[in-house]
Every structure is written in structure tokens, then in C-alpha cells.
Amino acid sequence: MRNLLGFLSRNSFFLFFLLLEGFAVLLLIQNNRFQRSEFINSSNSASGSFYQMVNNATKYFDLVYINNQLSNENAQLRNHLTTSKIEIFGKNFIINDTIYQQSYTFTEATIINNTVNKANNYITLNKGTLAGVKEGMGVIGPQGIIGIVKTVSTRFSSVMSVLHTQSIISAKLKDQRHFGSLVWDSKDYQYGQLIDIPKHVQIMLGDTIVSSGFSSIFPTGISLATITEIEKPEGNNFYNITVKFINDFKKIEKVYVVKNVLRTEQDKLEEQMEGDKDD
Amino acid sequence: MIRQILNFTLLFLFLIAIQVLVLNNIQLGGYLNPYLYIMFILALPFNTPKWLLLILAFALGIGVDLFSSTMGMHTMSLVFMAFLRPSVLKVIAPRDGYDTNQTPGIQDFDFRWYLIYVSILTFAHHFVLFYIEVFRFSDFFFTFSKVIVSSLFTILLLLISQLFNYNAQVKR
């Protein structure tokens, strides 16, 4: 017993170090499983409102850029209005609204904290459960996908950015319709990787890739990135493709949170299939 | 003594603010991430008890983590650095040891001593931090280059901040 006490008192500094370090590791592991407790991440109300304050002061600096971005988007949307189209078939137009059912709804939100230089980047938004934001919803910017909502508090939400080592976005080639996955290797925030595209597909530099819509998180056909580098590795049936994001992740401010109205129905059906396979 | 505690408390808050509001936004090519807040642990007086060193490192680490949504990362690396500090100080001690009224800085020691002291601990801190951040050993050399470049930048900032309280007349 005395030996044990002697050992403890001799190594007390080292043991205390191990204790604190162990506690830090615990925090880290919890954080890595994305189960961060409410009060300890950046969507907690203390640091959330702090960042809101900082953002209130700094948002004026980017106004010109954001105005341009928004007016570009307006112009794009205006192109889709019926008033900017001419009738090709004269008066023989049949409009039947029962064909289209609303599938995705969008909520506007503002980014109040953002990083791009970490290996795992998170974005904080100023909308939370009060605005109808829930875990697992997608977030899109003016030009492409931003990420997926990970944790929500009443007035803020924390988004796992596309610039995250564990982010996988289902994507397809705009013209060919072959689908793969868009991932990020944590090196340059402007470039991502498109994987799982088989070698027999004809692709070209500059081709656009868009969201596939398979994941039921994002609508189909949102432009994501353009191909900047193609490699054909030996002994492998797939390309190594480097793509450049259309979004400039450093400059986004206004985003939209996407809600898929039909998601529960799709997930339920797919779960049923998974269940059948297990039996 | 009271004044010293007050000074260090202010330094603690100031360093978190600087780190979170300014330095976390410096993102040159994804390589440069200076972490100046480690200055707090480096600047503590020589007679600080070892256990207090660890506790302060833990508190500061949590503080920076809270505002960077990187729970645990900064805490781990800073506690590790604080753990190394007594041994490093012992290894590079001048022949007649340390005086209790001296503080680790270029005011009381020569530039070379301070550079070695700061370089070892900064490198140790950044090494742990960056490898925990990526959490894997593939891309070893890419991460290593990030460690080197960021360490150099942090050391530069530390040296510059030393000049603020350097007073040539009172050189001991």
C-alpha cells in the first residue's frame, strides 16, 4: 500500500497530465462521432450569439460581392419565369397542376461562422428549430451544395461542410448521367475529387457535375463543380477525377436550407428493402 | 503577486479573442494557421506549480476549442505542451539555473535561449494539433509541411510580440 502511495505521489505530475489528456481525448472522440453535446459546440447559444454579434459588424464588408451574387441568381431565376418565354405552340398549351407536387421547400439562412482551412470544416447558420431546420437537411448556396445540417439548437444550426473529410455527396455527370461520389481530400478548399466513375465513360476537361438527387437530401441537377484534371490509374476500373467547386466557399453568406417534403416516404420504403435483405 | 494574476488573466482573455477573431481567419493556401494563444503557457513565470500549468493549459485549450468548434483538439495539444514545458526548461537551463524573479522572455535571457525554448514547444504543440486534426497518418508529409510552415509563422509572431515588452534600458 505504501509503495502504491509512493508511486502515486512520485508520478503525480505525469498522472495528472494523463487525466487531463484523457478527458481531452474523450471530448475529441465524442466530437468525431458528431455527437457533440448541445452546450459545447459553436451552435450553443453563448458562442452562437457571440458570432452573431461579430457577423453583424463584419457583414458590411462583403455587401458588394453578395449583391452581385444575388442579382446574378435573380437573373437566372427570371429566365425561368413564364413572362420571359414565348409560346411556341400557340394557344394549345395545357397546364395541369396536378402533375407537379411540391417536393422540396427552401428556407433562407445566413452563415455566421465558416472555416475552410481545417481538415473537418463546419459552418454555423443563424436559423434553428424555430425556423424549421432539422438534422440531416441539406444546405445549398447560390451556386451549388454547401453541406448537411449536423446539429440544431433553437436559433442556430451547425452544418458539416462539403469541405469535411467524411462528407460524401452523390453526384453525376451532367451529360452522361453516370453517377459517382464527390469527396474532399482536405488539401485545397477549391478542389474536390469525384470517385467511382468507370473508365469506359467518355469524359472531358470542363465537364460539369451535378447532384444526383439519390440521397433524398438535395434536389437533382444542382451544379456542383467542373472537371479540371483526369487520371487513369493502372489496375483499377475507375478514374481519378479532380474537380473545381463552382462555389467559392470562402465568400458565401446567404444560403438555403433544403427540406424534402417526401423524404420520410422515400426513406421508409428504402428501409423496408434493407429489412428484406437482412432476413 | 495580485498584479501578476490580473495581468495574466487579461492576457488569457486577450489571446483567446485574438486567436478566434483574427488569427483563425488567416488562411493562406490552407497551410498557414498561426496559433499565438500558446504564448500564455510560454510566458508563465518559472515558479508556477506544475499542476497549475496543466490546469491553465486545459482551461485555455477549452476556451479556444469552444469558439473554433474543434472540441478537444486544442485542449489535447496545449496540455501536452504544458506537460513538456518543465522538462524543456530543465534541459536548456543556463549554468546557474533560473532566478525566481525572472520570466521566460528576451528581457531576461539572450535571444538564442528564447528561440530554442519557443521553437521546441511550438513545434510540439503544432505537431500534435495538426495530426489530431487529420486523424490519420496517410498524407504524412503534407501534414508535416503544414506543421513546419505554421510553426515558423507562429514563432515569428511570438518573437514580434516579445518586442512589445522589451525594454533595452532595463536589460538584466
XYZ file of C-alpha atoms in Angstrom:
451
model
C 0.000 0.000 0.000
C 2.799 2.366 0.967
C 4.595 1.544 -2.252
C 1.457 2.376 -4.220
C 1.039 5.735 -2.462
C 4.736 6.433 -3.006
C 4.361 5.654 -6.683
C 1.327 7.920 -6.962
C 2.996 10.868 -5.257
C 6.233 10.459 -7.235
C 4.397 10.448 -10.566
C 1.589 12.811 -9.619
C 2.502 15.323 -12.354
C 2.510 12.660 -15.053
C -0.724 11.079 -13.768
C -2.457 14.460 -13.620
C -1.301 15.061 -17.199
C -2.745 11.686 -18.239
C -6.036 12.530 -16.511
C -6.467 15.868 -18.295
C -5.283 14.433 -21.614
C -7.707 11.539 -21.207
C -10.531 13.980 -20.669
C -9.474 15.892 -23.802
C -9.423 12.640 -25.799
C -12.918 11.872 -24.548
C -14.120 15.254 -25.798
C -12.353 14.682 -29.099
C -13.826 11.231 -29.689
C -17.317 12.449 -28.906
C -16.751 15.298 -31.288
C -15.565 12.946 -34.015
C -18.725 10.878 -33.810
C -20.619 14.113 -34.404
C -22.478 13.642 -31.137
C -21.343 16.861 -29.647
C -23.381 17.819 -26.671
C -25.569 20.875 -27.006
C -23.688 23.316 -24.832
C -20.228 22.623 -26.113
C -20.259 23.364 -29.859
C -20.474 26.537 -31.833
C -24.225 26.286 -32.200
C -24.679 26.699 -28.472
C -26.359 29.940 -27.689
C -23.430 31.617 -25.927
C -20.878 31.411 -28.704
C -23.659 31.456 -31.294
C -24.888 34.872 -30.255
C -21.277 35.986 -29.916
C -20.642 35.119 -33.558
C -23.926 36.772 -34.494
C -22.531 39.950 -32.936
C -19.255 39.675 -34.832
C -21.115 38.939 -38.034
C -23.337 41.981 -37.581
C -20.194 44.093 -37.574
C -18.360 42.394 -40.435
C -21.117 41.621 -42.913
C -20.984 45.101 -44.429
C -17.575 44.442 -45.953
C -18.899 41.803 -48.324
C -22.083 43.586 -49.373
C -20.933 44.407 -52.910
C -19.944 40.855 -53.653
C -23.128 39.425 -52.168
C -25.286 41.889 -54.067
C -23.676 40.759 -57.302
C -24.163 37.142 -56.393
C -27.822 37.650 -55.554
C -28.592 39.695 -58.639
C -26.945 37.018 -60.793
C -29.178 34.484 -59.157
C -32.215 36.717 -59.675
C -31.382 36.971 -63.345
C -31.094 33.201 -63.553
C -34.468 32.721 -61.869
C -36.073 35.386 -64.048
C -35.075 33.271 -67.041
C -37.387 30.588 -65.761
C -40.433 32.865 -65.451
C -43.187 32.362 -67.996
C -43.084 36.076 -68.797
C -39.594 35.668 -70.233
C -40.624 32.823 -72.508
C -42.523 32.809 -75.773
C -45.250 30.382 -76.639
C -44.031 28.034 -79.340
C -47.195 26.044 -79.752
C -49.600 28.965 -79.842
C -52.674 28.603 -77.703
C -52.606 24.817 -77.480
C -50.921 24.910 -74.090
C -52.354 22.588 -71.453
C -51.413 23.420 -67.903
C -52.201 20.706 -65.441
C -51.023 21.495 -61.953
C -51.861 18.059 -60.593
C -48.794 16.691 -62.337
C -46.423 18.691 -60.171
C -46.356 18.222 -56.451
C -44.040 20.345 -54.345
C -41.157 18.088 -53.269
C -38.514 20.461 -51.909
C -39.012 23.635 -49.896
C -36.283 26.167 -49.175
C -35.562 28.297 -46.121
C -33.226 31.270 -46.403
C -30.377 31.445 -43.835
C -27.202 33.448 -43.251
C -23.781 31.984 -42.495
C -22.411 33.475 -39.283
C -19.288 31.367 -38.884
C -17.324 29.484 -41.515
C -13.928 27.848 -41.938
C -12.210 26.318 -44.962
C -8.689 25.646 -43.718
C -9.356 22.771 -41.334
C -9.478 19.105 -42.319
C -13.047 18.991 -40.979
C -14.891 22.222 -41.577
C -18.170 23.287 -40.001
C -20.454 26.196 -40.821
C -22.807 27.889 -38.354
C -26.145 29.236 -39.640
C -28.465 31.742 -37.953
C -31.583 29.560 -38.278
C -32.533 26.724 -35.929
C -35.518 24.626 -34.937
C -37.670 27.767 -34.658
C -37.286 28.231 -38.426
C -37.986 24.557 -39.085
C -34.377 23.457 -39.604
C -33.795 19.820 -38.635
C -30.829 17.484 -38.508
C -29.940 15.877 -41.814
C -31.348 18.614 -44.051
C -29.240 19.784 -46.982
C -27.813 23.287 -47.363
C -27.264 24.846 -50.793
C -25.674 28.137 -51.772
C -26.285 30.385 -54.777
C -24.111 28.041 -56.860
C -24.120 24.521 -55.519
C -24.166 22.389 -52.404
C -22.732 23.699 -49.114
C -23.235 20.798 -46.716
C -25.584 18.885 -44.451
C -27.049 20.087 -41.113
C -25.461 18.148 -38.227
C -26.719 19.723 -35.005
C -29.503 22.227 -34.340
C -30.300 24.467 -31.404
C -33.357 26.711 -31.186
C -31.837 29.621 -33.096
C -28.642 28.274 -34.674
C -27.525 25.232 -36.581
C -24.159 23.663 -37.279
C -23.542 22.385 -40.797
C -20.996 19.767 -41.861
C -19.414 21.466 -44.869
C -18.646 19.688 -48.148
C -15.077 20.514 -47.080
C -15.070 17.723 -44.500
C -13.070 14.510 -44.732
C -16.200 12.455 -44.077
C -18.510 14.313 -46.435
C -19.759 12.213 -49.367
C -22.145 13.813 -51.862
C -23.843 11.696 -54.518
C -23.100 13.358 -57.876
C -23.405 12.605 -61.569
C -22.027 13.868 -64.852
C -24.399 16.382 -66.348
C -24.359 14.932 -69.882
C -23.535 11.250 -69.369
C -25.713 10.563 -66.317
C -23.161 8.193 -64.790
C -23.098 8.728 -61.067
C -20.278 8.730 -58.516
C -19.412 10.384 -55.230
C -17.972 13.817 -54.594
C -15.458 13.788 -51.724
C -12.793 16.137 -50.378
C -9.168 15.194 -49.586
C -8.683 18.095 -47.123
C -5.968 19.757 -49.185
C -7.259 22.698 -51.244
C -10.651 24.192 -50.458
C -11.271 24.937 -54.140
C -10.831 21.374 -55.404
C -12.637 18.128 -54.631
C -12.488 14.585 -56.008
C -15.093 12.691 -57.979
C -14.755 8.933 -57.407
C -16.404 5.761 -58.724
C -16.761 6.894 -62.356
C -15.923 3.820 -64.523
C -13.185 4.160 -67.134
C -15.338 3.437 -70.174
C -17.271 6.693 -69.734
C -16.151 9.435 -72.101
C -15.377 12.499 -70.023
C -13.691 15.767 -70.912
C -11.983 18.550 -69.026
C -14.517 21.250 -68.196
C -17.491 18.881 -67.963
C -19.990 19.890 -65.292
C -21.054 17.558 -62.497
C -24.427 17.959 -60.810
C -26.179 16.491 -57.773
C -27.822 13.136 -58.451
C -30.806 13.509 -56.122
C -30.473 9.879 -54.999
C -29.755 10.763 -51.389
C -33.160 12.438 -50.897
C -31.317 15.352 -49.276
C -30.715 17.539 -52.325
C -32.834 18.105 -55.426
C -31.410 16.619 -58.597
C -29.441 18.710 -61.094
C -27.775 21.331 -58.886
C -24.440 22.290 -60.473
C -21.556 21.356 -58.191
C -18.202 21.560 -59.892
C -16.296 21.347 -63.163
C -13.674 18.752 -64.073
C -10.129 20.130 -64.060
C -7.957 17.008 -64.059
C -8.469 13.418 -65.237
C -6.229 10.489 -64.321
C -6.498 6.829 -65.367
C -4.757 4.790 -62.660
C -3.398 1.317 -63.568
C -5.096 -1.785 -62.171
C -8.344 -0.040 -61.323
C -11.584 0.338 -63.201
C -12.263 3.883 -62.093
C -10.977 7.336 -62.979
C -9.248 9.688 -60.534
C -11.004 12.951 -61.259
C -10.186 16.309 -59.705
C -12.967 18.877 -59.838
C -13.132 22.588 -59.035
C -16.092 23.701 -56.931
C -18.250 26.360 -58.541
C -18.919 27.819 -55.092
C -16.187 29.914 -53.550
C -16.522 28.506 -50.025
C -14.678 31.480 -48.577
C -17.187 34.004 -49.877
C -20.635 32.556 -49.281
C -23.012 34.381 -46.977
C -26.606 33.650 -47.997
C -27.644 30.001 -48.200
C -30.837 27.981 -48.398
C -31.754 25.053 -46.170
C -33.470 22.375 -48.244
C -36.360 20.376 -46.873
C -37.506 17.319 -48.797
C -41.243 17.004 -48.189
C -41.353 13.430 -49.456
C -38.232 12.274 -47.644
C -39.879 10.212 -44.897
C -41.837 8.342 -47.524
C -38.704 7.533 -49.560
C -36.651 6.589 -46.501
C -39.403 4.329 -45.202
C -39.626 2.487 -48.491
C -35.848 2.075 -48.739
C -35.652 0.885 -45.140
C -38.208 -1.790 -45.959
C -35.946 -3.073 -48.733
C -32.938 -3.108 -46.379
C -35.004 -5.079 -43.864
C -35.929 -7.672 -46.501
C -32.294 -8.186 -47.393
C -31.358 -8.978 -43.799
C -33.914 -11.750 -43.466
C 1.542 38.986 -6.965
C -2.040 40.263 -7.307
C -0.919 42.417 -10.208
C 0.702 39.428 -11.872
C -2.507 37.392 -11.587
C -4.512 40.278 -13.048
C -2.027 40.673 -15.903
C -2.164 37.000 -16.811
C -5.963 36.945 -16.633
C -6.109 39.822 -19.109
C -3.535 38.090 -21.330
C -5.651 34.907 -21.216
C -8.793 36.689 -22.461
C -6.863 38.812 -24.960
C -5.158 35.771 -26.524
C -8.458 33.885 -26.965
C -10.002 36.966 -28.597
C -7.031 37.479 -30.941
C -6.946 33.789 -31.848
C -10.659 33.480 -32.543
C -11.347 36.824 -34.176
C -8.165 37.439 -36.164
C -5.765 34.510 -36.476
C -8.387 31.824 -37.224
C -9.287 33.855 -40.311
C -5.756 33.813 -41.697
C -5.940 31.058 -44.284
C -3.138 31.326 -46.790
C -3.406 28.391 -49.187
C -4.586 26.058 -46.440
C -1.071 25.908 -44.999
C -0.745 28.848 -42.657
C -2.625 28.567 -39.371
C -0.780 30.550 -36.697
C -1.731 29.703 -33.105
C -0.499 32.565 -30.988
C -2.501 31.615 -27.883
C 0.258 29.190 -26.794
C 2.144 32.334 -25.742
C 0.197 32.204 -22.476
C 1.803 28.940 -21.367
C 5.206 30.050 -22.653
C 5.098 33.318 -20.696
C 4.129 31.942 -17.273
C 6.785 32.568 -14.573
C 9.310 29.859 -13.668
C 7.911 29.237 -10.183
C 4.428 28.332 -11.478
C 3.455 24.985 -9.870
C 3.394 22.137 -12.395
C -0.222 21.196 -11.680
C -1.357 24.805 -12.182
C 0.432 24.780 -15.542
C -1.675 21.821 -16.693
C -4.927 23.295 -15.375
C -4.317 26.635 -17.088
C -3.437 24.851 -20.335
C -6.616 22.832 -20.090
C -8.767 25.940 -19.480
C -7.174 27.893 -22.322
C -7.477 24.917 -24.674
C -11.181 24.521 -23.891
C -11.648 28.266 -24.377
C -10.147 28.220 -27.862
C -11.940 24.960 -28.727
C -15.337 26.363 -27.757
C -15.057 29.125 -30.297
C -13.498 27.036 -33.092
C -15.901 24.031 -32.882
C -12.893 21.736 -32.574
C -13.738 20.256 -29.178
C -10.710 18.597 -27.591
C -8.090 19.286 -30.271
C -6.538 22.452 -28.876
C -7.027 21.162 -25.330
C -5.067 17.992 -26.044
C -2.176 19.680 -27.791
C -1.910 22.527 -25.293
C -1.976 20.223 -22.255
C 0.718 18.145 -23.959
C 2.805 21.277 -24.483
C 2.369 22.342 -20.852
C 3.450 18.836 -19.809
C 6.661 19.195 -21.822
C 7.480 22.697 -20.547
C 9.197 21.793 -17.222
C 11.426 19.175 -18.902
C 12.363 21.520 -21.744
C 13.204 24.280 -19.273
C 15.397 21.832 -17.341
C 17.273 20.746 -20.474
C 18.041 24.248 -21.728
C 18.648 25.808 -18.298
C 21.594 28.215 -18.058
C 24.524 27.035 -15.913
C 23.432 28.846 -12.738
C 19.731 27.930 -13.062
C 16.741 30.256 -13.050
C 16.065 33.180 -10.723
C 12.586 33.374 -9.228
C 12.170 36.979 -10.376
C 12.998 36.142 -13.984
C 10.319 35.470 -16.609
C 10.931 33.444 -19.780
C 11.447 36.140 -22.414
C 14.201 38.021 -24.230
C 14.123 40.642 -21.490
C 15.896 38.329 -19.058
C 17.665 35.916 -21.397
C 19.541 36.116 -24.676
C 17.755 35.775 -27.991
C 19.232 32.363 -28.724
C 17.914 30.837 -25.493
C 14.428 32.197 -26.155
C 14.397 30.987 -29.771
C 15.291 27.419 -28.742
C 12.726 27.426 -25.918
C 9.932 28.724 -28.133
C 10.796 26.565 -31.162
C 10.745 23.239 -29.311
C 7.428 23.865 -27.576
C 5.710 25.457 -30.590
C 6.723 22.575 -32.792
C 5.499 20.017 -30.234
C 2.153 21.784 -29.939
C 1.623 22.155 -33.696
C 2.734 18.600 -34.379
C 0.118 17.128 -32.025
C -2.561 19.585 -33.149
C -2.274 19.016 -36.898
C -2.045 15.233 -36.680
C -5.060 15.070 -34.379
C -6.918 17.311 -36.781
C -6.478 14.989 -39.786
C -6.624 11.906 -37.513
C -4.660 9.628 -39.830
C -1.095 9.083 -40.988
C -1.718 8.928 -44.726
C -0.589 12.192 -46.332
C 2.078 12.240 -43.607
C 4.372 14.663 -45.405
C 1.601 17.017 -46.469
C 0.533 17.370 -42.835
C 4.165 17.655 -41.799
C 4.713 20.558 -44.169
C 1.674 22.253 -42.644
C 3.213 21.753 -39.183
C 6.530 23.270 -40.287
C 5.105 26.294 -42.102
C 2.593 27.112 -39.370
C 5.224 26.665 -36.637
C 7.537 29.108 -38.402
C 4.768 31.668 -38.629
C 3.724 31.229 -35.001
C 7.346 31.551 -33.838
C 7.670 34.746 -35.869
C 4.549 36.162 -34.195
C 5.858 35.137 -30.758
C 9.173 36.921 -31.393
C 7.371 40.046 -32.584
C 5.109 40.032 -29.518
C 8.248 39.824 -27.340
C 9.354 43.191 -28.695
C 6.274 44.822 -27.163
C 7.531 44.401 -23.615
C 11.248 44.592 -24.421
C 12.981 47.484 -22.739
C 16.667 47.920 -23.620
C 17.444 50.087 -20.542
C 16.335 47.512 -18.002
C 18.263 44.640 -19.597
C 19.419 42.473 -16.723
